[in-house]
CSV table of C-alpha atoms in Angstrom, one decimal:
chain,number,residue,atom,x,y,z
A,1,MET,CA,-14.0,20.4,-14.7
A,2,SER,CA,-17.1,18.6,-13.5
A,3,LYS,CA,-18.0,15.1,-12.3
A,4,SER,CA,-20.0,14.5,-15.4
A,5,GLU,CA,-17.1,15.2,-17.6
A,6,ILE,CA,-14.8,12.8,-15.7
A,7,LEU,CA,-17.5,10.1,-15.7
A,8,LYS,CA,-17.8,10.3,-19.5
A,9,SER,CA,-14.1,9.4,-19.7
A,10,ILE,CA,-14.3,6.8,-16.9
A,11,ARG,CA,-17.1,5.1,-18.8
A,12,ILE,CA,-14.9,4.8,-22.0
A,13,VAL,CA,-11.8,3.7,-20.2
A,14,PHE,CA,-13.4,1.2,-17.9
A,15,SER,CA,-15.6,-0.3,-20.6
A,16,THR,CA,-12.5,-0.6,-22.8
A,17,SER,CA,-10.2,-2.1,-20.3
A,18,ILE,CA,-12.1,-4.3,-17.9
A,19,THR,CA,-12.8,-7.8,-19.1
A,20,LYS,CA,-16.5,-8.7,-19.0
A,21,ARG,CA,-16.7,-12.4,-18.4
A,22,ASN,CA,-18.2,-14.9,-15.9
A,23,ASP,CA,-16.0,-17.4,-14.2
A,24,ASP,CA,-17.4,-20.8,-13.7
A,25,ARG,CA,-15.0,-21.5,-10.9
A,26,ALA,CA,-17.0,-19.4,-8.5
A,27,GLU,CA,-20.6,-18.3,-7.9
A,28,ASN,CA,-21.8,-14.8,-8.8
A,29,ASN,CA,-18.3,-14.1,-10.2
A,30,ASP,CA,-18.8,-11.7,-13.0
A,31,TYR,CA,-15.4,-10.0,-13.2
A,32,TRP,CA,-16.8,-6.8,-14.5
A,33,THR,CA,-19.2,-6.4,-11.6
A,34,ARG,CA,-16.5,-7.4,-9.1
A,35,ARG,CA,-14.1,-4.8,-10.4
A,36,LEU,CA,-16.5,-1.9,-10.2
A,37,LYS,CA,-17.6,-2.9,-6.7
A,38,GLY,CA,-13.9,-3.3,-5.7
A,39,PHE,CA,-13.1,0.3,-6.5
A,40,VAL,CA,-16.1,1.5,-4.5
A,41,THR,CA,-15.2,-0.8,-1.5
A,42,GLU,CA,-11.6,0.5,-1.4
A,43,LYS,CA,-12.8,4.1,-1.3
A,44,GLU,CA,-15.4,3.3,1.4
A,45,PHE,CA,-12.7,1.7,3.5
A,46,TYR,CA,-10.5,4.8,3.1
A,47,LYS,CA,-13.2,7.1,4.3
A,48,TYR,CA,-14.2,4.7,7.1
A,49,ALA,CA,-10.6,4.3,8.3
A,50,ILE,CA,-10.0,8.1,8.3
A,51,LYS,CA,-13.2,8.7,10.2
A,52,ARG,CA,-12.0,6.1,12.8
A,53,GLY,CA,-8.7,8.0,13.3
A,54,LYS,CA,-6.6,5.7,11.3
A,55,LYS,CA,-3.7,7.0,9.2
A,56,LEU,CA,-3.1,5.4,5.8
A,57,LEU,CA,-1.5,5.9,2.4
A,58,LEU,CA,-2.4,4.5,-0.9
A,59,GLY,CA,-0.7,1.3,-2.1
A,60,GLY,CA,1.0,0.9,-5.4
A,61,GLN,CA,1.7,-1.3,-8.4
A,62,PHE,CA,4.6,-3.7,-9.2
A,63,ILE,CA,4.9,-3.6,-13.0
A,64,GLY,CA,6.9,-6.4,-14.6
A,65,ILE,CA,7.5,-8.5,-17.6
A,66,PRO,CA,5.0,-11.4,-18.0
A,67,SER,CA,6.6,-14.9,-17.4
A,68,ASP,CA,5.9,-15.8,-21.1
A,69,ASP,CA,8.0,-12.9,-22.3
A,70,ARG,CA,11.0,-13.3,-19.9
A,71,THR,CA,14.3,-14.4,-21.3
A,72,LEU,CA,15.5,-15.2,-17.7
A,73,PRO,CA,13.5,-16.8,-14.8
A,74,ASN,CA,13.5,-13.6,-12.8
A,75,ASN,CA,10.9,-11.2,-11.3
A,76,ASN,CA,12.1,-7.6,-11.9
A,77,TYR,CA,9.6,-4.8,-11.3
A,78,VAL,CA,9.1,-1.1,-11.5
A,79,TYR,CA,7.1,0.1,-8.5
A,80,THR,CA,4.6,3.0,-8.9
A,81,THR,CA,2.2,4.9,-6.7
A,82,ILE,CA,-0.4,7.4,-8.0
A,83,ASP,CA,-1.7,10.1,-5.7
A,84,SER,CA,-2.2,13.8,-5.5
A,85,ILE,CA,-0.5,14.6,-2.2
A,86,SER,CA,3.2,15.7,-1.8
A,87,GLU,CA,5.7,13.0,-2.8
A,88,SER,CA,7.5,13.6,0.5
A,89,LYS,CA,4.6,11.8,2.3
A,90,TYR,CA,5.7,8.6,0.6
A,91,ILE,CA,9.4,8.6,1.4
A,92,ARG,CA,8.8,6.1,4.3
A,93,VAL,CA,6.9,3.7,2.1
A,94,PHE,CA,9.3,3.9,-0.9
A,95,SER,CA,12.3,3.4,1.4
A,96,LYS,CA,10.8,0.1,2.5
A,97,ILE,CA,9.8,-1.1,-1.0
A,98,ALA,CA,13.2,-0.1,-2.4
A,99,LYS,CA,14.8,-2.8,-0.2
A,100,LEU,CA,13.3,-5.5,-2.4
A,101,GLN,CA,16.0,-6.6,-4.8
A,102,GLU,CA,13.5,-7.3,-7.5
A,103,VAL,CA,12.5,-3.7,-7.6
A,104,GLN,CA,14.7,-2.0,-10.2
A,105,SER,CA,13.2,1.5,-10.0
A,106,LEU,CA,10.4,3.4,-8.2
A,107,TYR,CA,8.2,6.2,-9.4
A,108,TYR,CA,5.7,8.5,-7.7
A,109,LEU,CA,3.1,9.8,-10.1
A,110,LYS,CA,1.6,13.0,-8.7
A,111,VAL,CA,-1.8,13.9,-10.2
A,112,ILE,CA,-2.3,17.6,-10.7
A,113,PRO,CA,-5.9,18.4,-9.7
A,114,LYS,CA,-8.2,20.1,-12.3
A,115,SER,CA,-5.6,19.9,-15.0
A,116,HIS,CA,-6.4,17.8,-18.0
A,117,SER,CA,-5.9,17.8,-21.8
A,118,THR,CA,-7.9,15.7,-24.2
A,119,MET,CA,-7.1,13.0,-26.8
A,120,ASP,CA,-9.0,11.2,-29.6
A,121,PHE,CA,-9.9,7.6,-28.7
A,122,THR,CA,-11.5,4.8,-30.7
A,123,ALA,CA,-14.0,2.9,-28.6
A,124,ARG,CA,-16.3,0.0,-29.4
A,125,SER,CA,-20.1,0.3,-29.4
A,126,ILE,CA,-23.1,-1.8,-30.6
A,127,GLY,CA,-24.6,-1.0,-34.0
A,128,TYR,CA,-27.0,-2.8,-36.2
A,129,THR,CA,-26.8,-4.3,-39.7
A,130,ARG,CA,-29.5,-3.6,-42.3
A,131,THR,CA,-31.2,-6.8,-41.3
A,132,GLY,CA,-31.4,-5.7,-37.7
A,133,ASN,CA,-28.6,-7.9,-36.3
A,134,LYS,CA,-26.3,-6.5,-33.7
A,135,LYS,CA,-22.6,-5.8,-34.5
A,136,ARG,CA,-19.7,-4.1,-32.9
A,137,ILE,CA,-18.7,-0.8,-34.5
A,138,ASP,CA,-15.8,1.7,-33.9
A,139,VAL,CA,-16.8,5.0,-32.5
A,140,SER,CA,-14.6,8.1,-32.1
A,141,ARG,CA,-14.6,9.7,-28.7
A,142,LYS,CA,-12.6,12.3,-26.8
A,143,ILE,CA,-11.2,11.3,-23.4
A,144,LEU,CA,-9.4,13.3,-20.8
A,145,VAL,CA,-5.7,13.0,-20.4
A,146,PRO,CA,-4.7,13.6,-16.7
A,147,ASP,CA,-1.8,16.0,-15.9
A,148,ILE,CA,0.8,13.9,-14.0
A,149,ALA,CA,4.1,15.0,-12.6
A,150,TYR,CA,6.7,12.1,-12.4
A,151,PHE,CA,9.2,11.7,-9.5
A,152,ARG,CA,11.8,9.0,-9.4
A,153,PHE,CA,12.8,7.7,-6.0
A,154,GLU,CA,16.6,7.7,-5.5
A,155,LYS,CA,17.4,4.7,-3.4
A,156,SER,CA,20.8,5.8,-2.2
A,157,LYS,CA,19.6,9.2,-1.0
A,158,GLU,CA,16.1,8.1,-0.1
A,159,THR,CA,14.5,11.1,-1.8
A,160,PHE,CA,12.5,11.9,-4.8
A,161,ILE,CA,13.7,13.9,-7.9
A,162,SER,CA,11.5,15.3,-10.6
A,163,VAL,CA,12.0,13.8,-14.1
A,164,LYS,CA,10.5,14.4,-17.5
A,165,GLN,CA,7.4,12.3,-18.4
A,166,SER,CA,9.2,10.8,-21.4
A,167,ILE,CA,12.1,9.6,-19.3
A,168,ALA,CA,9.8,8.1,-16.7
A,169,GLU,CA,7.6,6.3,-19.2
A,170,ASN,CA,10.6,4.9,-21.0
A,171,GLU,CA,12.0,3.4,-17.8
A,172,ILE,CA,8.6,2.1,-16.6
A,173,THR,CA,8.1,0.3,-19.9
A,174,LEU,CA,11.7,-0.9,-20.3
A,175,GLY,CA,11.6,-4.5,-21.5
A,176,LEU,CA,7.9,-4.6,-21.9
A,177,ARG,CA,6.6,-5.9,-25.3
A,178,LYS,CA,4.3,-3.5,-27.2
A,179,LYS,CA,1.1,-5.2,-28.2
A,180,SER,CA,0.1,-5.4,-31.8
A,181,ARG,CA,-3.4,-4.4,-30.8
A,182,ALA,CA,-4.8,-3.2,-27.5
A,183,ARG,CA,-8.0,-4.9,-26.2
A,184,ARG,CA,-11.2,-2.9,-26.6
A,185,GLY,CA,-14.4,-3.8,-24.8
A,186,THR,CA,-17.9,-2.5,-25.7
A,187,LEU,CA,-19.2,0.7,-24.1
A,188,GLU,CA,-21.4,0.0,-21.1
A,189,LYS,CA,-24.5,2.0,-20.1
A,190,LYS,CA,-23.8,5.5,-18.7
A,191,SER,CA,-26.1,4.8,-15.7
A,192,ILE,CA,-23.8,2.0,-14.5
A,193,PHE,CA,-20.9,4.4,-13.8
A,194,LYS,CA,-23.2,7.2,-12.5
A,195,ASN,CA,-24.7,4.9,-9.9
A,196,ALA,CA,-21.4,3.1,-9.0
A,197,PHE,CA,-19.5,6.3,-8.3
A,198,LYS,CA,-22.3,8.6,-7.1
A,199,ASN,CA,-20.6,9.0,-3.7
A,200,PHE,CA,-17.2,9.9,-5.1
A,201,SER,CA,-16.1,13.5,-4.8
A,202,LEU,CA,-14.6,15.4,-7.8
A,203,VAL,CA,-11.1,14.9,-6.3
A,204,GLU,CA,-11.7,11.2,-5.8
A,205,LEU,CA,-13.0,10.7,-9.3
A,206,GLU,CA,-9.9,12.6,-10.7
A,207,LEU,CA,-7.5,10.3,-8.8
A,208,LEU,CA,-9.4,7.2,-9.8
A,209,TYR,CA,-9.5,8.2,-13.4
A,210,ALA,CA,-5.8,9.2,-13.5
A,211,THR,CA,-4.9,5.8,-12.0
A,212,ARG,CA,-6.9,3.8,-14.5
A,213,PHE,CA,-5.7,6.0,-17.4
A,214,PHE,CA,-2.1,5.2,-16.6
A,215,LEU,CA,-2.7,1.5,-16.0
A,216,ASP,CA,-5.3,0.8,-18.7
A,217,ILE,CA,-4.6,3.2,-21.5
A,218,PHE,CA,-0.9,4.0,-21.3
A,219,LEU,CA,0.2,0.6,-20.0
A,220,GLY,CA,-2.7,-1.1,-21.8
A,221,ALA,CA,-0.6,-0.9,-24.9
A,222,TYR,CA,2.0,-3.2,-23.4
A,223,SER,CA,2.1,-6.9,-22.4
A,224,LYS,CA,2.9,-6.7,-18.6
A,225,GLU,CA,2.3,-8.2,-15.2
A,226,ILE,CA,0.9,-6.0,-12.5
A,227,LEU,CA,0.7,-6.9,-8.8
A,228,ASP,CA,-0.8,-4.4,-6.6
A,229,LEU,CA,-1.1,-3.3,-2.9
A,230,ASP,CA,-4.3,-1.6,-1.7
A,231,TYR,CA,-3.1,0.5,1.3
A,232,PHE,CA,-0.4,1.1,3.9
A,233,LEU,CA,-1.7,1.6,7.4
A,234,ILE,CA,0.5,3.8,9.6
A,235,GLU,CA,0.5,2.1,13.0
A,236,LYS,CA,2.4,2.7,16.2
A,237,ASN,CA,5.0,0.1,15.4
A,238,GLY,CA,5.5,1.1,11.8
A,239,LEU,CA,3.8,0.4,8.5
A,240,ALA,CA,1.4,-2.4,7.7
A,241,MET,CA,0.2,-3.6,4.3
A,242,CYS,CA,-3.5,-3.8,3.9
A,243,GLU,CA,-5.7,-5.9,1.5
A,244,VAL,CA,-9.3,-4.7,1.3
A,245,LYS,CA,-12.3,-6.7,0.0
A,246,GLY,CA,-16.1,-6.5,0.2
A,247,LYS,CA,-17.9,-9.9,0.4
A,248,SER,CA,-20.3,-12.0,2.4
A,249,PRO,CA,-19.2,-15.2,4.2
A,250,PHE,CA,-20.1,-18.7,3.0
A,251,GLU,CA,-21.2,-21.5,5.2
A,252,LYS,CA,-19.8,-25.0,5.5
A,253,ASN,CA,-20.8,-27.5,8.1
A,254,GLY,CA,-22.7,-24.9,10.1
A,255,GLU,CA,-19.7,-22.5,10.3
A,256,GLU,CA,-19.1,-19.2,8.4
A,257,TYR,CA,-15.9,-18.7,6.4
A,258,PHE,CA,-14.2,-16.0,4.4
A,259,GLY,CA,-11.8,-16.7,1.6
A,260,TRP,CA,-8.6,-15.2,0.4
A,261,ASP,CA,-7.1,-15.7,-3.1
A,262,THR,CA,-4.2,-18.2,-2.8
A,263,ARG,CA,-2.0,-16.1,-5.1
A,264,ARG,CA,-2.5,-13.1,-2.9
A,265,ILE,CA,-1.6,-15.1,0.2
A,266,PHE,CA,1.7,-16.2,-1.3
A,267,TRP,CA,2.3,-12.6,-2.7
A,268,TYR,CA,1.7,-10.9,0.6
A,269,SER,CA,3.7,-13.6,2.5
A,270,MET,CA,6.7,-13.0,0.3
A,271,LEU,CA,6.5,-9.2,0.8
A,272,SER,CA,5.9,-9.5,4.6
A,273,ASN,CA,8.9,-11.8,5.0
A,274,ARG,CA,11.2,-9.6,2.8
A,275,LEU,CA,10.1,-6.3,4.2
A,276,GLY,CA,9.5,-7.3,7.8
A,277,MET,CA,6.0,-5.7,7.5
A,278,PRO,CA,2.8,-7.2,8.8
A,279,VAL,CA,-0.3,-7.6,6.6
A,280,ARG,CA,-3.9,-6.8,7.6
A,281,TYR,CA,-6.8,-8.4,5.7
A,282,VAL,CA,-9.8,-6.1,5.9
A,283,ILE,CA,-13.2,-7.2,4.8
A,284,LYS,CA,-16.5,-5.2,4.5
A,285,ARG,CA,-19.1,-7.8,5.4
A,286,THR,CA,-21.6,-6.7,2.8
A,287,ASP,CA,-24.6,-8.7,4.2
A,288,LYS,CA,-24.3,-6.9,7.6
A,289,ASN,CA,-22.4,-3.7,6.5
A,290,ARG,CA,-19.6,-4.3,9.0
A,291,TRP,CA,-15.8,-3.9,8.7
A,292,LEU,CA,-13.8,-6.8,10.0
A,293,ALA,CA,-10.1,-7.6,9.9
A,294,THR,CA,-7.5,-10.2,10.7
A,295,ASN,CA,-3.7,-10.6,10.2
A,296,LEU,CA,-2.1,-12.6,7.5
A,297,ASP,CA,-0.3,-14.8,10.1
A,298,THR,CA,-3.6,-15.5,11.9
A,299,PHE,CA,-5.3,-16.4,8.6
A,300,ILE,CA,-2.5,-18.8,7.6
A,301,ASP,CA,-2.5,-20.4,11.0
A,302,CYS,CA,-6.3,-21.0,10.8
A,303,THR,CA,-6.8,-22.0,7.2
A,304,SER,CA,-7.3,-25.5,6.0
A,305,TRP,CA,-4.4,-26.3,3.7
A,306,GLY,CA,-6.0,-29.6,2.8
A,307,TRP,CA,-9.1,-28.0,1.2
A,308,ASP,CA,-9.6,-24.9,-1.0
A,309,GLN,CA,-12.5,-23.4,-2.9
A,310,GLY,CA,-12.7,-22.4,-6.5
A,311,GLY,CA,-12.0,-18.7,-7.0
A,312,GLY,CA,-11.9,-16.2,-9.8
A,313,GLY,CA,-9.1,-15.5,-12.2
A,314,GLY,CA,-7.9,-19.0,-12.5
A,315,SER,CA,-6.9,-19.2,-8.9
A,316,SER,CA,-8.0,-21.2,-5.8
A,317,THR,CA,-9.2,-19.6,-2.6
A,318,MET,CA,-8.0,-20.5,0.9
A,319,THR,CA,-10.6,-20.2,3.6
A,320,ALA,CA,-10.6,-19.4,7.3
A,321,PRO,CA,-13.4,-19.3,9.9
A,322,ILE,CA,-15.0,-15.9,10.4
A,323,LYS,CA,-14.4,-16.1,14.1
A,324,ILE,CA,-10.8,-15.1,13.6
A,325,PHE,CA,-11.9,-11.7,12.3
A,326,ARG,CA,-12.4,-8.8,14.7
A,327,ASN,CA,-14.1,-5.4,14.2
A,328,PHE,CA,-11.8,-3.0,12.5
């Protein structure tokens, strides 16, 4: 297994699953570009934090039924984390998440390194008509299928048990509506992915691909709602949730500010209150290549609730002065 082989499949899966659109609510807000940069920033943070002596674990996904499909006004989720280390390393995290009454079941998906099969996949590409006009055409491709071991977290015993893939997948998708047709984007240039992930190791690419295959190919066939957590920091006083972004500040009235998606603020506030777990907001200041951080509580105390800024994804952005951030 080589990096080039994985990049071929990454190109197909990412091109297919990531929406390419501009959002008029914010400047320079091409969703496609932001998503690719987001993956890179999160990996850069992991390496930076480890180098600084920090201990951390990957976050996870809360997978639920979209509000439009619910028969009852509730928020029930299956929680998943995808990594390649021993499932026992995540007992502490899963024991915390399991305390949320909305979480019906929890699964750890362990990626088996250098172990893949292949499957046929129909992607979209650009072709030309006889008159020279561009048109989208179907193209048959082979993509890698990651080898994943499934472990269900038993709440009462606070331990993991191995389960068959079919059983896990049935429980993860329980109640989700199967789409009549999965969305397929057009294949992007190979160079985009080669350049974006040039600093990823083979192991890192395998994990990234396995995660996106599960979320975008397997779950891409279903109508669902996914809310994610980036990382868990292991601190002296316990665990802390961590949101990671890469951005430059904007200026207003001579002062610099950073924004935070209003939806994410409410989401993390709920989790923090329910779990008794603090939240760290970490930003890579891209114009100066510096890592800065603040706490959710500090951000909320210093934001202006009477003014927000247009953000991506149909959500507003709350802002706070950059002076509340400290070097991470």
